[in-house]
Coordinates of C-alpha atoms in Angstrom, one line a residue:
X1 CA -7.2 34.3 7.9
X2 CA -3.7 32.9 7.3
X3 CA -2.8 30.5 10.1
X4 CA 0.4 28.7 11.0
X5 CA 2.6 31.7 11.6
X6 CA 3.6 30.4 15.1
X7 CA 4.5 26.9 13.8
X8 CA 8.2 26.1 13.7
X9 CA 10.0 26.6 10.4
X10 CA 12.7 24.6 8.6
X11 CA 14.4 26.6 5.9
X12 CA 17.9 25.0 5.9
X13 CA 19.1 21.4 5.7
X14 CA 19.3 21.0 9.5
X15 CA 19.3 17.7 11.4
X16 CA 15.6 17.4 11.3
X17 CA 15.3 17.9 7.6
X18 CA 18.1 15.3 7.1
X19 CA 16.2 12.8 9.2
X20 CA 13.0 13.3 7.0
X21 CA 15.1 13.0 3.9
X22 CA 16.7 9.8 5.1
X23 CA 13.2 8.1 5.1
X24 CA 13.0 8.6 1.3
X25 CA 15.9 6.4 0.2
X26 CA 17.0 4.3 3.1
X27 CA 14.8 1.4 4.3
X28 CA 17.0 0.8 7.3
X29 CA 16.4 4.4 8.5
X30 CA 12.6 4.0 8.0
X31 CA 12.6 0.7 9.8
X32 CA 14.7 1.9 12.7
X33 CA 12.7 5.1 13.2
X34 CA 9.3 3.5 12.4
X35 CA 8.6 6.5 10.2
X36 CA 8.0 7.3 6.5
X37 CA 6.8 10.1 4.3
X38 CA 3.4 10.5 2.6
X39 CA 3.6 12.4 -0.6
X40 CA 0.7 13.4 -2.9
X41 CA -2.8 14.7 -2.5
X42 CA -4.7 11.4 -2.7
X43 CA -2.4 9.4 -0.4
X44 CA -2.4 12.1 2.2
X45 CA -6.2 12.6 2.0
X46 CA -6.8 8.8 2.4
X47 CA -4.3 8.6 5.2
X48 CA -6.2 11.2 7.1
X49 CA -9.6 9.7 6.3
X50 CA -8.5 6.3 7.6
X51 CA -6.9 7.7 10.8
X52 CA -3.4 6.6 9.9
X53 CA -1.0 7.6 12.7
X54 CA 0.5 10.8 11.3
X55 CA 3.1 12.5 13.5
X56 CA 3.9 15.8 11.7
X57 CA 2.4 17.7 8.9
X58 CA 4.8 19.7 6.7
X59 CA 3.5 22.5 4.6
X60 CA 5.2 24.8 2.1
X61 CA 6.1 28.3 3.1
X62 CA 7.1 30.7 0.2
X63 CA 5.6 33.4 -1.9
X64 CA 3.0 31.2 -3.5
X65 CA -0.2 30.8 -1.5
X66 CA -1.4 27.4 -0.6
X67 CA -4.5 26.0 -2.3
X68 CA -7.8 25.9 -0.5
X69 CA -7.4 22.1 -0.1
X70 CA -3.9 22.5 1.5
X71 CA -5.0 25.3 3.8
X72 CA -8.0 23.4 4.9
X73 CA -6.0 20.3 5.8
X74 CA -3.3 22.4 7.5
X75 CA -5.7 24.5 9.5
X76 CA -7.7 21.5 10.6
X77 CA -4.7 19.5 11.7
X78 CA -4.4 19.4 15.4
X79 CA -1.0 17.7 15.6
X80 CA 2.4 19.1 15.0
X81 CA 2.8 21.4 12.0
X82 CA 6.1 22.6 10.5
X83 CA 6.5 25.2 7.8
X84 CA 9.2 24.1 5.3
X85 CA 10.7 26.2 2.5
X86 CA 9.6 25.5 -1.1
X87 CA 13.1 24.3 -2.1
X88 CA 13.3 21.8 0.7
X89 CA 9.7 20.6 0.2
X90 CA 10.6 19.9 -3.5
X91 CA 13.4 17.7 -2.3
X92 CA 11.2 15.8 0.2
X93 CA 8.5 15.5 -2.5
X94 CA 11.1 14.2 -5.0
X95 CA 9.8 16.6 -7.6
X96 CA 12.3 18.8 -9.5
X97 CA 9.7 20.9 -11.1
X98 CA 7.4 21.8 -8.3
X99 CA 7.3 21.8 -4.5
X100 CA 4.4 19.9 -3.0
X101 CA 2.1 21.9 -0.7
X102 CA 1.9 19.2 2.0
X103 CA 3.9 16.2 3.1
X104 CA 3.1 14.0 6.2
X105 CA 5.6 12.3 8.4
X106 CA 3.8 9.1 9.5
X107 CA 4.4 6.1 11.7
X108 CA 4.8 2.7 10.0
X109 CA 2.4 -0.2 10.9
X110 CA 3.9 -3.6 11.0
X111 CA 1.1 -6.1 10.9
X112 CA 1.6 -9.8 11.6
X113 CA -0.8 -12.5 10.3
X114 CA -2.0 -13.2 13.8
X115 CA -4.1 -10.0 13.5
X116 CA -5.7 -10.9 10.2
X117 CA -9.4 -11.6 10.8
X118 CA -11.5 -10.8 7.7
X119 CA -15.2 -10.3 8.5
X120 CA -16.6 -11.4 5.1
X121 CA -18.0 -14.9 4.7
X122 CA -15.8 -15.6 1.6
X123 CA -12.6 -13.7 2.4
X124 CA -10.2 -12.7 -0.4
X125 CA -6.6 -12.3 0.7
X126 CA -3.9 -11.4 -1.9
X127 CA -0.3 -12.7 -1.3
X128 CA 2.6 -11.2 -3.2
X129 CA 5.5 -13.6 -3.0
X130 CA 8.8 -11.7 -2.6
X131 CA 8.0 -8.6 -4.7
X132 CA 11.2 -6.9 -5.6
X133 CA 9.8 -3.6 -6.9
X134 CA 8.1 -1.2 -4.5
X135 CA 6.2 0.3 -7.4
X136 CA 4.8 -3.1 -8.4
X137 CA 3.8 -3.8 -4.8
X138 CA 2.0 -0.5 -4.6
X139 CA 0.2 -1.1 -7.8
X140 CA -1.0 -4.5 -6.6
X141 CA -2.2 -3.0 -3.3
X142 CA -4.2 -0.5 -5.4
X143 CA -5.8 -3.2 -7.5
X144 CA -6.6 -5.3 -4.4
X145 CA -8.3 -2.4 -2.9
X146 CA -10.2 -1.5 -6.1
X147 CA -11.5 -5.1 -6.5
X148 CA -12.7 -5.8 -3.0
X149 CA -9.9 -7.8 -1.4
X150 CA -9.9 -8.0 2.4
X151 CA -6.1 -7.8 2.8
X152 CA -2.7 -8.0 1.1
X153 CA 0.1 -10.1 2.5
X154 CA 3.7 -9.4 1.6
X155 CA 5.6 -12.6 1.9
X156 CA 9.3 -13.4 2.2
X157 CA 12.2 -11.0 1.6
X158 CA 10.3 -8.3 -0.2
X159 CA 10.0 -4.7 -1.1
X160 CA 9.1 -2.2 1.6
X161 CA 5.4 -1.2 1.7
X162 CA 6.5 2.2 3.2
X163 CA 9.0 2.9 0.4
X164 CA 7.8 6.2 -1.2
X165 CA 7.5 4.5 -4.6
X166 CA 5.0 2.0 -3.1
X167 CA 3.1 4.7 -1.2
X168 CA 2.7 6.7 -4.4
X169 CA 1.9 3.7 -6.6
X170 CA -0.9 2.6 -4.2
X171 CA -2.5 6.1 -4.6
X172 CA -3.5 5.9 -1.0
X173 CA -4.9 2.3 -1.0
X174 CA -2.0 1.4 1.4
X175 CA -4.0 3.3 4.0
X176 CA -7.4 1.9 3.1
X177 CA -6.5 -1.8 3.0
X178 CA -4.7 -3.8 5.7
X179 CA -1.2 -4.9 4.5
X180 CA 0.4 -7.7 6.5
X181 CA 3.8 -9.4 6.4
X182 CA 4.7 -13.0 6.5
X183 CA 8.1 -14.7 6.5
X184 CA 7.0 -17.6 4.3
X185 CA 4.2 -19.8 3.1
X186 CA 4.0 -21.7 6.4
X187 CA 2.8 -18.6 8.2
X188 CA 0.0 -18.2 5.7
X189 CA -0.9 -21.9 6.0
X190 CA -1.1 -21.5 9.8
X191 CA -3.3 -18.4 9.3
X192 CA -5.6 -20.5 7.0
X193 CA -5.9 -23.2 9.7
X194 CA -6.8 -20.6 12.3
X195 CA -9.6 -19.2 10.0
X196 CA -10.8 -22.8 9.3
X197 CA -11.3 -23.4 13.0
X198 CA -13.5 -20.4 13.1
X199 CA -15.6 -21.8 10.2
X200 CA -14.1 -19.9 7.3
X201 CA -12.3 -22.0 4.7
X202 CA -9.9 -20.5 2.1
X203 CA -8.5 -22.2 -1.0
X204 CA -5.0 -21.2 -2.0
X205 CA -4.9 -20.3 -5.7
X206 CA -1.6 -19.7 -7.3
X207 CA -1.1 -17.8 -10.6
X208 CA 1.3 -19.3 -13.1
X209 CA 1.7 -19.1 -16.9
X210 CA 1.6 -22.9 -16.9
X211 CA -1.3 -23.1 -14.4
X212 CA -3.5 -26.2 -14.5
X213 CA -6.7 -24.4 -15.1
X214 CA -7.6 -21.2 -17.1
X215 CA -8.6 -18.6 -14.6
X216 CA -12.2 -18.2 -16.0
X217 CA -12.8 -22.0 -15.4
X218 CA -11.9 -21.8 -11.7
X219 CA -14.8 -21.1 -9.2
X220 CA -13.7 -18.2 -7.0
X221 CA -17.0 -18.1 -5.1
X222 CA -15.5 -19.4 -1.8
X223 CA -12.8 -17.9 0.4
X224 CA -9.6 -17.4 -1.6
X225 CA -5.9 -16.8 -0.9
X226 CA -4.6 -15.5 -4.3
X227 CA -0.9 -15.9 -4.7
X228 CA 1.1 -13.7 -7.1
X229 CA 4.6 -14.8 -7.7
X230 CA 7.8 -12.7 -7.8
X231 CA 8.2 -10.5 -10.9
X232 CA 11.0 -12.5 -12.5
X233 CA 11.0 -15.9 -10.8
X234 CA 7.3 -16.6 -10.2
X235 CA 6.2 -18.5 -7.1
X236 CA 8.7 -20.1 -4.9
X237 CA 8.8 -23.9 -4.5
X238 CA 7.2 -23.7 -1.1
X239 CA 4.3 -21.6 -2.5
X240 CA 3.8 -24.0 -5.3
X241 CA 3.5 -26.8 -2.8
X242 CA 1.1 -24.8 -0.7
X243 CA -1.3 -24.1 -3.5
X244 CA -4.5 -26.1 -3.9
X245 CA -4.7 -25.2 -7.5
X246 CA -2.8 -23.0 -10.0
X247 CA -4.5 -20.9 -12.6
X248 CA -3.3 -19.4 -15.9
X249 CA -4.3 -16.3 -17.8
X250 CA -4.7 -17.0 -21.5
X251 CA -3.0 -14.3 -23.5
X252 CA -2.2 -13.6 -27.2
X253 CA 0.0 -11.3 -29.1
X254 CA 3.8 -11.3 -28.9
X255 CA 3.9 -11.1 -25.0
X256 CA 5.0 -14.3 -23.3
X257 CA 3.4 -13.4 -20.1
X258 CA 1.9 -10.6 -18.1
X259 CA 3.8 -8.6 -15.4
X260 CA 3.0 -9.5 -11.8
X261 CA 0.8 -6.5 -11.0
X262 CA -1.1 -6.8 -14.3
X263 CA -1.7 -10.5 -13.7
X264 CA -2.9 -9.7 -10.2
X265 CA -5.3 -7.1 -11.5
X266 CA -6.7 -9.5 -14.1
X267 CA -7.3 -12.2 -11.5
X268 CA -8.9 -9.8 -9.1
X269 CA -11.2 -8.5 -11.7
X270 CA -12.2 -12.1 -12.6
X271 CA -12.9 -12.8 -8.9
X272 CA -15.0 -9.7 -8.6
X273 CA -16.9 -10.6 -11.8
X274 CA -17.6 -14.1 -10.6
X275 CA -18.9 -12.8 -7.3
X276 CA -21.4 -10.6 -9.1
X277 CA -19.4 -7.4 -8.9
X278 CA -21.5 -6.4 -5.9
X279 CA -18.6 -4.5 -4.3
X280 CA -17.8 -2.7 -7.5
X281 CA -21.4 -1.7 -8.2
X282 CA -21.8 -0.5 -4.6
X283 CA -18.6 1.6 -4.8
X284 CA -19.6 3.1 -8.2
X285 CA -23.0 4.2 -6.9
X286 CA -22.2 4.7 -3.2

């Protein structure tokens, strides 16, 4: 049975549509409203699975029937649902060739480091120092989630985790892994001291092409704060001073260095490998 016929409809670019549209390209609008859009099947599925605070579910209304997945999500959704014309859904989905079936209007979550309390005995926290690209930030969040990190910290003046490019690049990992913000290295150092007092020590390991130790020679068995520098400038002076050690990734070929998200993924894989790959094996067979 087709449901949703009593839901409100948006078929013209009214004030509400313009508000949703403003969340796509204007960080100030997202920040002021505390709202952002979730596009894509996997991000939306994971947001629902992880009980992310979704305010409104938008679904496409036109001649094309919704898929079984989209109908199931829409019909099970107990919050506000709004039918939106295919043309307007295409604009909100930022797809010129196809209108997405579902888009969620969700609340942002601003997490300060005071709430970071990893439960593992050897925590792994990934810090991205002043990332400028939301796509790169989302890609690193995805890798951190894939390789068993406890959290990601976005430090300094940085890209917005709720930018649609970041949300899409994370493929939903933004909703499965806690992402915190920190003004600078001193906040992370204070967090480390707090965890030390509770019996959990963490070594701050920076990544740098001129790092003192090749990554495979460093022991990542203990608690680790892995710092990935800005895409073009690397780690700031304050982060370099905060590091207990810097590691390098030996590379060949014509490349002078790896991009920040790629370097982060390599480091995270090496940490998982050294720790026995238990989380990876469990996930593969779980």
